[in-house]
Each structure stands twice: as structure tokens, then as C-alpha cells.
Short mmCIF file of C-alpha atoms in Angstrom, two decimals:
data_model
loop_
_atom_site.label_atom_id
_atom_site.label_comp_id
_atom_site.label_asym_id
_atom_site.label_seq_id
_atom_site.Cartn_x
_atom_site.Cartn_y
_atom_site.Cartn_z
CA MET D 97 94.90 -173.20 104.73
CA THR D 98 92.65 -171.15 106.89
CA THR D 99 94.17 -170.85 110.28
CA LYS D 100 92.13 -167.97 113.15
CA THR D 101 94.79 -168.10 116.18
CA SER D 102 91.94 -167.97 118.16
CA ASP D 103 91.43 -171.73 118.28
CA THR D 104 95.18 -172.28 119.10
CA ASN D 105 94.63 -172.23 122.54
CA PRO D 106 92.34 -174.36 125.14
CA THR D 107 91.89 -171.03 126.67
CA ASP D 108 90.25 -169.34 124.16
CA ASN D 109 86.95 -169.21 124.96
CA ASP D 110 86.97 -167.26 128.28
CA PRO D 111 86.80 -163.81 126.83
CA ASP D 112 87.71 -162.57 131.05
CA LEU D 113 91.63 -161.86 131.29
CA SER D 114 93.74 -160.93 134.15
CA PRO D 115 94.86 -157.47 134.71
CA THR D 116 98.90 -158.62 134.04
CA GLU D 117 97.46 -160.47 130.15
CA ILE D 118 95.39 -157.27 128.89
CA PHE D 119 98.80 -155.04 130.69
CA SER D 120 101.10 -157.26 128.83
CA LEU D 121 98.98 -157.11 125.24
CA LEU D 122 99.35 -153.21 125.40
CA SER D 123 102.54 -153.41 126.49
CA ASN D 124 103.62 -152.79 122.83
CA GLU D 125 102.16 -150.13 121.11
CA ARG D 126 101.89 -151.76 117.84
CA ARG D 127 99.48 -154.05 119.30
CA ARG D 128 98.03 -151.96 121.13
CA TYR D 129 97.25 -149.73 117.36
CA ALA D 130 96.61 -152.18 116.20
CA LEU D 131 93.68 -153.34 117.85
CA HIS D 132 92.91 -149.64 118.10
CA TYR D 133 92.31 -149.75 115.22
CA LEU D 134 90.18 -152.80 114.42
CA SER D 135 87.90 -151.50 117.17
CA SER D 136 86.55 -149.20 115.01
CA ARG D 137 86.02 -151.50 111.97
CA VAL D 138 82.89 -153.41 111.52
CA GLY D 139 83.94 -157.07 110.58
CA ALA D 140 86.73 -158.78 108.50
CA ILE D 141 90.40 -156.14 107.86
CA PRO D 142 91.51 -156.83 105.56
CA ILE D 143 95.72 -157.10 107.55
CA GLY D 144 97.07 -154.73 104.64
CA GLU D 145 94.41 -151.83 106.10
CA VAL D 146 96.29 -152.43 109.06
CA ALA D 147 100.34 -152.09 108.40
CA GLU D 148 99.15 -149.20 106.17
CA GLN D 149 97.23 -147.63 109.65
CA ILE D 150 100.04 -148.34 111.32
CA ALA D 151 102.73 -147.94 109.45
CA ILE D 152 100.54 -143.58 109.10
CA TRP D 153 100.62 -143.28 112.50
CA GLU D 154 104.08 -143.85 113.65
CA GLY D 155 104.39 -141.27 110.53
CA ASP D 156 107.02 -143.49 108.81
CA PRO D 157 104.03 -144.90 104.91
CA THR D 158 106.73 -145.39 103.08
CA MET D 159 106.55 -149.48 101.53
CA ASP D 160 109.56 -150.47 104.00
CA ARG D 161 107.77 -149.04 107.32
CA TYR D 162 104.57 -151.18 106.01
CA GLN D 163 106.07 -154.59 105.64
CA ARG D 164 107.84 -154.37 108.11
CA VAL D 165 104.80 -153.63 110.34
CA TYR D 166 103.13 -156.31 107.65
CA VAL D 167 105.80 -158.96 109.08
CA GLY D 168 105.67 -158.09 111.61
CA LEU D 169 101.21 -158.41 112.50
CA ILE D 170 102.06 -161.45 110.82
CA HIS D 171 104.79 -163.69 112.79
CA ASN D 172 104.93 -161.86 116.54
CA HIS D 173 101.52 -160.02 117.30
CA LEU D 174 98.73 -161.58 115.67
CA SER D 175 99.22 -164.96 116.86
CA ARG D 176 99.24 -163.12 120.44
CA LEU D 177 96.37 -161.47 119.66
CA GLY D 178 94.47 -164.66 118.73
CA HIS D 179 96.24 -166.06 122.02
CA ALA D 180 94.49 -164.37 124.41
CA GLY D 181 90.99 -164.53 122.10
CA VAL D 182 90.94 -160.87 121.29
CA ILE D 183 91.44 -161.48 118.02
CA ALA D 184 90.62 -163.52 115.01
CA TYR D 185 92.71 -164.19 111.68
CA ASP D 186 91.98 -166.54 108.62
CA SER D 187 95.51 -166.73 106.94
CA ASP D 188 94.71 -167.83 103.97
CA GLU D 189 92.17 -164.63 103.37
CA GLU D 190 94.48 -162.57 105.21
CA LEU D 191 91.14 -161.12 107.80
CA ILE D 192 91.63 -159.72 111.13
CA THR D 193 87.80 -159.49 112.60
CA THR D 194 87.90 -159.11 117.20
CA THR D 195 86.58 -161.98 119.13
CA ASP D 196 84.04 -160.90 122.06
CA GLY D 197 87.51 -161.23 124.37
CA ILE D 198 87.87 -157.02 122.61
CA ASP D 199 85.60 -156.18 125.33
CA ALA D 200 87.72 -156.94 128.40
CA VAL D 201 91.05 -154.95 126.73
CA ARG D 202 88.49 -152.10 125.80
CA PRO D 203 88.63 -149.88 128.60
CA TYR D 204 91.97 -150.13 129.13
CA LEU D 205 93.12 -150.07 125.29
CA GLU D 206 91.16 -146.59 125.71
CA LEU D 207 92.87 -145.66 128.33
CA ALA D 208 96.08 -146.43 125.93
CA ALA D 209 94.46 -144.68 123.32
CA CYS D 210 94.67 -141.51 124.43
CA VAL D 211 98.03 -141.58 125.71
CA ASP D 212 99.83 -142.48 122.95
CA MET D 213 97.36 -139.69 120.54
CA SER D 214 97.96 -137.08 123.33
CA ARG D 215 101.85 -138.04 122.82
CA LEU D 216 102.00 -138.55 118.75
CA ASN D 217 99.98 -134.12 118.70
CA GLY D 218 102.24 -132.83 121.28
#
């Protein structure tokens, strides 16, 4: 079964997100990490690859951490990002792609990434 999470909300065709919606999306560190990783790649990205990178950025790349990140992405974060029209997730192929909605989030994501990376490095 193919599920494109961005197809589940009738407002997804409108990539204009309010600042409140954007801040809500970016309020979670794992969503920020996922968006940062996805926005730096071209094409469809396997969810396992995203989960692995997030586990590394969180400083604990164990199998347990990877599985927790993976499950969290599937059961929480991807649907939220999909409903906002920022990503599409194909559950059959387990692939994530960004949509045009990422453009509304990108400037805020870049600012958040500066804060996240300075915290990780210092």
C-alpha cells in the first residue's frame, strides 16, 4: 500500500504555511534534523538513512537509538510534515521526498540549524 502523507490533507496544495505552523513544525528537534537532512538531498531518501543520520547527530548511533528514531519518524513526525505539505512519504517503498512546501520552511530551518549546530559543537 502506498501512502503519500501529503495527500491526506486538502490544504496541502497550498504551500503557504503561517509562521505559527512553521514554528510548530520546527519545535521538535528530530523534525528539524529530518528536514535539514532531507533538504540537503535530491530525490527520494530512504527513511532508514534519515533515521541513521539523526541517531548520529543525537550522539548515540546505537541500534536502539536508531530504532527509536525510525519508529518516531513513522508514527509521528512524517505524518505531521506530510499534513503540512512539506514532505511526501511512500510507506510501501519507505521513501521520503520533499515537496514545494519546504520552500516556506527553509529560511527558518537554516536559522534553527545554526542554533542546533552551535549547541552540538560548543
